């Protein structure tokens, strides 16, 4: 009886490993099949291996990937897999402008952070985390607010506020003696 149990267990685990490997291969082929430059990465972990090998914050891993795309590859963009999701890293300003301004309606799916949306309604209503039609409608309402002329007129206010923030952070860091601003 025990032999049958262990045989079935080994069989099920084997099937699960084969399915996971097949899924990983499909994900690994996402960017190459679309002729995007990409990195050679570990099959199961994607580019997440950087976070495992280098104990850094996710933001630092993003910066490391950005530097690799721009430096080693010399490419204006590259596709990577982060946490099993295909992610496009753009290093060229003109490509970024095209993605965020001219072709924005084609890039409706962005980082999805459902847990925060459920617990923080303010967070859920931020343009950066909205999706689909909701995002499209809010972006259409906000776009006229950020014309070049209006941003130029707001520059002094933004600069003054930024300097106040830097001054505040400098004072706070001197009080606790931990950070350099």
PDB file of C-alpha atoms in Angstrom, residues 3-171:
ATOM      1  CA  UNK A   3       4.587   1.596  -2.318  1.00  0.00           C
ATOM      2  CA  UNK A   4       1.507   2.640  -4.339  1.00  0.00           C
ATOM      3  CA  UNK A   5       1.234   5.889  -2.346  1.00  0.00           C
ATOM      4  CA  UNK A   6       4.893   6.802  -2.931  1.00  0.00           C
ATOM      5  CA  UNK A   7       4.647   5.830  -6.589  1.00  0.00           C
ATOM      6  CA  UNK A   8       1.626   8.103  -7.050  1.00  0.00           C
ATOM      7  CA  UNK A   9       3.329  10.905  -5.132  1.00  0.00           C
ATOM      8  CA  UNK A  10       6.461  10.699  -7.303  1.00  0.00           C
ATOM      9  CA  UNK A  11       4.275  10.639 -10.422  1.00  0.00           C
ATOM     10  CA  UNK A  12       2.276  13.723  -9.366  1.00  0.00           C
ATOM     11  CA  UNK A  13       5.418  15.649  -8.363  1.00  0.00           C
ATOM     12  CA  UNK A  14       7.023  14.706 -11.680  1.00  0.00           C
ATOM     13  CA  UNK A  15       4.011  15.987 -13.629  1.00  0.00           C
ATOM     14  CA  UNK A  16       4.017  19.230 -11.628  1.00  0.00           C
ATOM     15  CA  UNK A  17       7.739  19.750 -12.314  1.00  0.00           C
ATOM     16  CA  UNK A  18       7.216  19.131 -16.053  1.00  0.00           C
ATOM     17  CA  UNK A  19       4.287  21.584 -16.147  1.00  0.00           C
ATOM     18  CA  UNK A  20       6.291  24.231 -14.263  1.00  0.00           C
ATOM     19  CA  UNK A  21       9.233  23.738 -16.638  1.00  0.00           C
ATOM     20  CA  UNK A  22       6.966  24.031 -19.685  1.00  0.00           C
ATOM     21  CA  UNK A  23       5.389  27.207 -18.282  1.00  0.00           C
ATOM     22  CA  UNK A  24       8.840  28.661 -17.582  1.00  0.00           C
ATOM     23  CA  UNK A  25       9.987  27.911 -21.139  1.00  0.00           C
ATOM     24  CA  UNK A  26       6.906  29.600 -22.572  1.00  0.00           C
ATOM     25  CA  UNK A  27       7.584  32.661 -20.451  1.00  0.00           C
ATOM     26  CA  UNK A  28      11.264  32.626 -21.414  1.00  0.00           C
ATOM     27  CA  UNK A  29      10.249  32.715 -25.091  1.00  0.00           C
ATOM     28  CA  UNK A  30       7.866  35.670 -24.651  1.00  0.00           C
ATOM     29  CA  UNK A  31      10.362  38.394 -25.619  1.00  0.00           C
ATOM     30  CA  UNK A  32      12.537  36.467 -28.116  1.00  0.00           C
ATOM     31  CA  UNK A  33       9.435  35.371 -30.053  1.00  0.00           C
ATOM     32  CA  UNK A  34       8.574  39.068 -30.503  1.00  0.00           C
ATOM     33  CA  UNK A  35      12.156  39.878 -31.549  1.00  0.00           C
ATOM     34  CA  UNK A  36      12.872  42.060 -28.520  1.00  0.00           C
ATOM     35  CA  UNK A  37      16.359  42.132 -27.024  1.00  0.00           C
ATOM     36  CA  UNK A  38      16.436  40.265 -23.715  1.00  0.00           C
ATOM     37  CA  UNK A  39      18.800  38.599 -21.246  1.00  0.00           C
ATOM     38  CA  UNK A  40      19.598  34.916 -20.943  1.00  0.00           C
ATOM     39  CA  UNK A  41      18.060  34.081 -17.599  1.00  0.00           C
ATOM     40  CA  UNK A  42      17.428  31.143 -15.322  1.00  0.00           C
ATOM     41  CA  UNK A  43      14.378  29.259 -16.574  1.00  0.00           C
ATOM     42  CA  UNK A  44      12.250  29.210 -13.463  1.00  0.00           C
ATOM     43  CA  UNK A  45      13.168  32.514 -11.859  1.00  0.00           C
ATOM     44  CA  UNK A  46      13.381  34.904 -14.807  1.00  0.00           C
ATOM     45  CA  UNK A  47      15.258  38.079 -13.919  1.00  0.00           C
ATOM     46  CA  UNK A  48      14.237  37.639 -10.269  1.00  0.00           C
ATOM     47  CA  UNK A  49      17.563  35.823  -9.766  1.00  0.00           C
ATOM     48  CA  UNK A  50      19.178  39.265  -9.401  1.00  0.00           C
ATOM     49  CA  UNK A  51      17.114  39.904  -6.286  1.00  0.00           C
ATOM     50  CA  UNK A  52      18.074  36.509  -4.875  1.00  0.00           C
ATOM     51  CA  UNK A  53      21.798  36.770  -5.596  1.00  0.00           C
ATOM     52  CA  UNK A  54      22.115  40.420  -4.616  1.00  0.00           C
ATOM     53  CA  UNK A  55      20.195  41.178  -1.408  1.00  0.00           C
ATOM     54  CA  UNK A  56      18.870  44.531  -2.603  1.00  0.00           C
ATOM     55  CA  UNK A  57      15.601  46.376  -2.705  1.00  0.00           C
ATOM     56  CA  UNK A  58      13.420  45.828  -5.774  1.00  0.00           C
ATOM     57  CA  UNK A  59      14.158  49.409  -6.883  1.00  0.00           C
ATOM     58  CA  UNK A  60      17.884  48.607  -6.887  1.00  0.00           C
ATOM     59  CA  UNK A  61      17.239  45.490  -8.976  1.00  0.00           C
ATOM     60  CA  UNK A  62      15.286  47.660 -11.439  1.00  0.00           C
ATOM     61  CA  UNK A  63      18.224  50.072 -11.627  1.00  0.00           C
ATOM     62  CA  UNK A  64      20.641  47.190 -12.156  1.00  0.00           C
ATOM     63  CA  UNK A  65      18.511  45.842 -15.017  1.00  0.00           C
ATOM     64  CA  UNK A  66      18.239  49.342 -16.515  1.00  0.00           C
ATOM     65  CA  UNK A  67      22.033  49.766 -16.389  1.00  0.00           C
ATOM     66  CA  UNK A  68      22.538  46.362 -18.021  1.00  0.00           C
ATOM     67  CA  UNK A  69      20.104  47.201 -20.831  1.00  0.00           C
ATOM     68  CA  UNK A  70      21.682  50.587 -21.455  1.00  0.00           C
ATOM     69  CA  UNK A  71      25.319  49.618 -20.846  1.00  0.00           C
ATOM     70  CA  UNK A  72      25.930  45.977 -21.755  1.00  0.00           C
ATOM     71  CA  UNK A  73      23.273  45.631 -24.428  1.00  0.00           C
ATOM     72  CA  UNK A  74      23.368  49.216 -25.695  1.00  0.00           C
ATOM     73  CA  UNK A  75      19.693  48.834 -26.553  1.00  0.00           C
ATOM     74  CA  UNK A  76      16.968  51.513 -26.338  1.00  0.00           C
ATOM     75  CA  UNK A  77      14.713  48.907 -24.700  1.00  0.00           C
ATOM     76  CA  UNK A  78      14.672  45.273 -23.644  1.00  0.00           C
ATOM     77  CA  UNK A  79      12.175  42.738 -22.407  1.00  0.00           C
ATOM     78  CA  UNK A  80      12.627  40.969 -19.087  1.00  0.00           C
ATOM     79  CA  UNK A  81      10.533  38.705 -16.902  1.00  0.00           C
ATOM     80  CA  UNK A  82       9.944  40.077 -13.409  1.00  0.00           C
ATOM     81  CA  UNK A  83       7.978  37.874 -11.023  1.00  0.00           C
ATOM     82  CA  UNK A  84       6.701  35.918 -14.025  1.00  0.00           C
ATOM     83  CA  UNK A  85       5.341  39.014 -15.756  1.00  0.00           C
ATOM     84  CA  UNK A  86       6.755  40.264 -19.059  1.00  0.00           C
ATOM     85  CA  UNK A  87       8.182  43.728 -18.386  1.00  0.00           C
ATOM     86  CA  UNK A  88       9.575  46.219 -20.883  1.00  0.00           C
ATOM     87  CA  UNK A  89      12.542  48.311 -19.741  1.00  0.00           C
ATOM     88  CA  UNK A  90      12.933  51.485 -21.795  1.00  0.00           C
ATOM     89  CA  UNK A  91      16.261  53.366 -21.699  1.00  0.00           C
ATOM     90  CA  UNK A  92      15.806  55.772 -24.608  1.00  0.00           C
ATOM     91  CA  UNK A  93      13.982  59.054 -24.012  1.00  0.00           C
ATOM     92  CA  UNK A  94      12.333  59.106 -27.442  1.00  0.00           C
ATOM     93  CA  UNK A  95      10.998  55.561 -27.029  1.00  0.00           C
ATOM     94  CA  UNK A  96       9.729  56.457 -23.538  1.00  0.00           C
ATOM     95  CA  UNK A  97       7.934  59.520 -24.911  1.00  0.00           C
ATOM     96  CA  UNK A  98       6.333  57.397 -27.570  1.00  0.00           C
ATOM     97  CA  UNK A  99       5.173  54.780 -25.052  1.00  0.00           C
ATOM     98  CA  UNK A 100       3.887  57.239 -22.430  1.00  0.00           C
ATOM     99  CA  UNK A 101       2.496  59.959 -24.675  1.00  0.00           C
ATOM    100  CA  UNK A 102       1.859  59.071 -28.313  1.00  0.00           C
ATOM    101  CA  UNK A 103       1.018  55.364 -27.953  1.00  0.00           C
ATOM    102  CA  UNK A 104      -0.288  55.428 -24.363  1.00  0.00           C
ATOM    103  CA  UNK A 105      -3.667  54.003 -25.364  1.00  0.00           C
ATOM    104  CA  UNK A 106      -1.898  50.818 -26.489  1.00  0.00           C
ATOM    105  CA  UNK A 107      -0.255  50.295 -23.096  1.00  0.00           C
ATOM    106  CA  UNK A 108      -3.244  49.867 -20.803  1.00  0.00           C
ATOM    107  CA  UNK A 109      -1.853  46.993 -18.722  1.00  0.00           C
ATOM    108  CA  UNK A 110       0.724  48.137 -16.206  1.00  0.00           C
ATOM    109  CA  UNK A 111       1.950  46.950 -12.835  1.00  0.00           C
ATOM    110  CA  UNK A 112      -0.966  45.481 -10.941  1.00  0.00           C
ATOM    111  CA  UNK A 113      -0.924  45.810  -7.180  1.00  0.00           C
ATOM    112  CA  UNK A 114      -4.275  44.367  -6.128  1.00  0.00           C
ATOM    113  CA  UNK A 115      -3.495  44.008  -2.422  1.00  0.00           C
ATOM    114  CA  UNK A 116      -2.877  47.740  -2.015  1.00  0.00           C
ATOM    115  CA  UNK A 117      -5.958  48.601  -4.083  1.00  0.00           C
ATOM    116  CA  UNK A 118      -8.144  46.601  -1.719  1.00  0.00           C
ATOM    117  CA  UNK A 119      -6.853  48.249   1.454  1.00  0.00           C
ATOM    118  CA  UNK A 120      -6.085  51.791   0.312  1.00  0.00           C
ATOM    119  CA  UNK A 121      -8.763  53.584  -1.764  1.00  0.00           C
ATOM    120  CA  UNK A 122      -6.506  56.614  -2.330  1.00  0.00           C
ATOM    121  CA  UNK A 123      -3.855  54.331  -3.806  1.00  0.00           C
ATOM    122  CA  UNK A 124      -6.457  52.560  -5.958  1.00  0.00           C
ATOM    123  CA  UNK A 125      -7.483  55.847  -7.566  1.00  0.00           C
ATOM    124  CA  UNK A 126      -3.993  56.873  -8.649  1.00  0.00           C
ATOM    125  CA  UNK A 127      -3.606  57.106 -12.419  1.00  0.00           C
ATOM    126  CA  UNK A 128      -0.441  54.992 -12.340  1.00  0.00           C
ATOM    127  CA  UNK A 129      -2.289  51.963 -10.952  1.00  0.00           C
ATOM    128  CA  UNK A 130      -5.551  52.226 -12.891  1.00  0.00           C
ATOM    129  CA  UNK A 131      -6.260  49.904 -15.784  1.00  0.00           C
ATOM    130  CA  UNK A 132      -8.335  49.699 -18.943  1.00  0.00           C
ATOM    131  CA  UNK A 133     -11.168  52.117 -19.616  1.00  0.00           C
ATOM    132  CA  UNK A 134     -10.946  53.670 -16.156  1.00  0.00           C
ATOM    133  CA  UNK A 135      -7.306  54.623 -16.829  1.00  0.00           C
ATOM    134  CA  UNK A 136      -8.088  55.814 -20.352  1.00  0.00           C
ATOM    135  CA  UNK A 137     -10.907  58.106 -19.157  1.00  0.00           C
ATOM    136  CA  UNK A 138      -8.890  59.667 -16.310  1.00  0.00           C
ATOM    137  CA  UNK A 139      -5.860  60.165 -18.554  1.00  0.00           C
ATOM    138  CA  UNK A 140      -8.047  61.947 -21.136  1.00  0.00           C
ATOM    139  CA  UNK A 141      -9.301  64.290 -18.393  1.00  0.00           C
ATOM    140  CA  UNK A 142      -5.820  64.991 -17.002  1.00  0.00           C
ATOM    141  CA  UNK A 143      -3.817  65.373 -20.234  1.00  0.00           C
ATOM    142  CA  UNK A 144      -4.871  69.002 -20.920  1.00  0.00           C
ATOM    143  CA  UNK A 145      -3.617  69.935 -17.439  1.00  0.00           C
ATOM    144  CA  UNK A 146      -0.038  69.000 -18.284  1.00  0.00           C
ATOM    145  CA  UNK A 147       0.650  70.918 -21.484  1.00  0.00           C
ATOM    146  CA  UNK A 148       4.169  72.283 -21.991  1.00  0.00           C
ATOM    147  CA  UNK A 149       3.072  75.874 -21.316  1.00  0.00           C
ATOM    148  CA  UNK A 150       1.293  75.008 -18.065  1.00  0.00           C
ATOM    149  CA  UNK A 151       4.225  72.981 -16.804  1.00  0.00           C
ATOM    150  CA  UNK A 152       6.621  75.867 -17.582  1.00  0.00           C
ATOM    151  CA  UNK A 153       4.413  78.216 -15.566  1.00  0.00           C
ATOM    152  CA  UNK A 154       4.345  75.750 -12.650  1.00  0.00           C
ATOM    153  CA  UNK A 155       8.114  75.179 -12.657  1.00  0.00           C
ATOM    154  CA  UNK A 156       8.851  77.898 -10.060  1.00  0.00           C
ATOM    155  CA  UNK A 157       6.251  76.474  -7.661  1.00  0.00           C
ATOM    156  CA  UNK A 158       7.600  72.931  -8.096  1.00  0.00           C
ATOM    157  CA  UNK A 159      11.185  74.113  -7.633  1.00  0.00           C
ATOM    158  CA  UNK A 160      10.324  76.029  -4.446  1.00  0.00           C
ATOM    159  CA  UNK A 161       8.385  73.089  -3.001  1.00  0.00           C
ATOM    160  CA  UNK A 162      11.197  70.685  -3.874  1.00  0.00           C
ATOM    161  CA  UNK A 163      13.763  72.887  -2.135  1.00  0.00           C
ATOM    162  CA  UNK A 164      11.564  73.053   0.980  1.00  0.00           C
ATOM    163  CA  UNK A 165      11.344  69.249   0.962  1.00  0.00           C
ATOM    164  CA  UNK A 166      15.136  68.890   0.623  1.00  0.00           C
ATOM    165  CA  UNK A 167      15.687  71.376   3.457  1.00  0.00           C
ATOM    166  CA  UNK A 168      13.202  69.534   5.678  1.00  0.00           C
ATOM    167  CA  UNK A 169      14.811  66.160   4.943  1.00  0.00           C
ATOM    168  CA  UNK A 170      18.264  67.600   5.640  1.00  0.00           C
ATOM    169  CA  UNK A 171      17.151  68.890   9.054  1.00  0.00           C
TER     170      UNK A 171
END
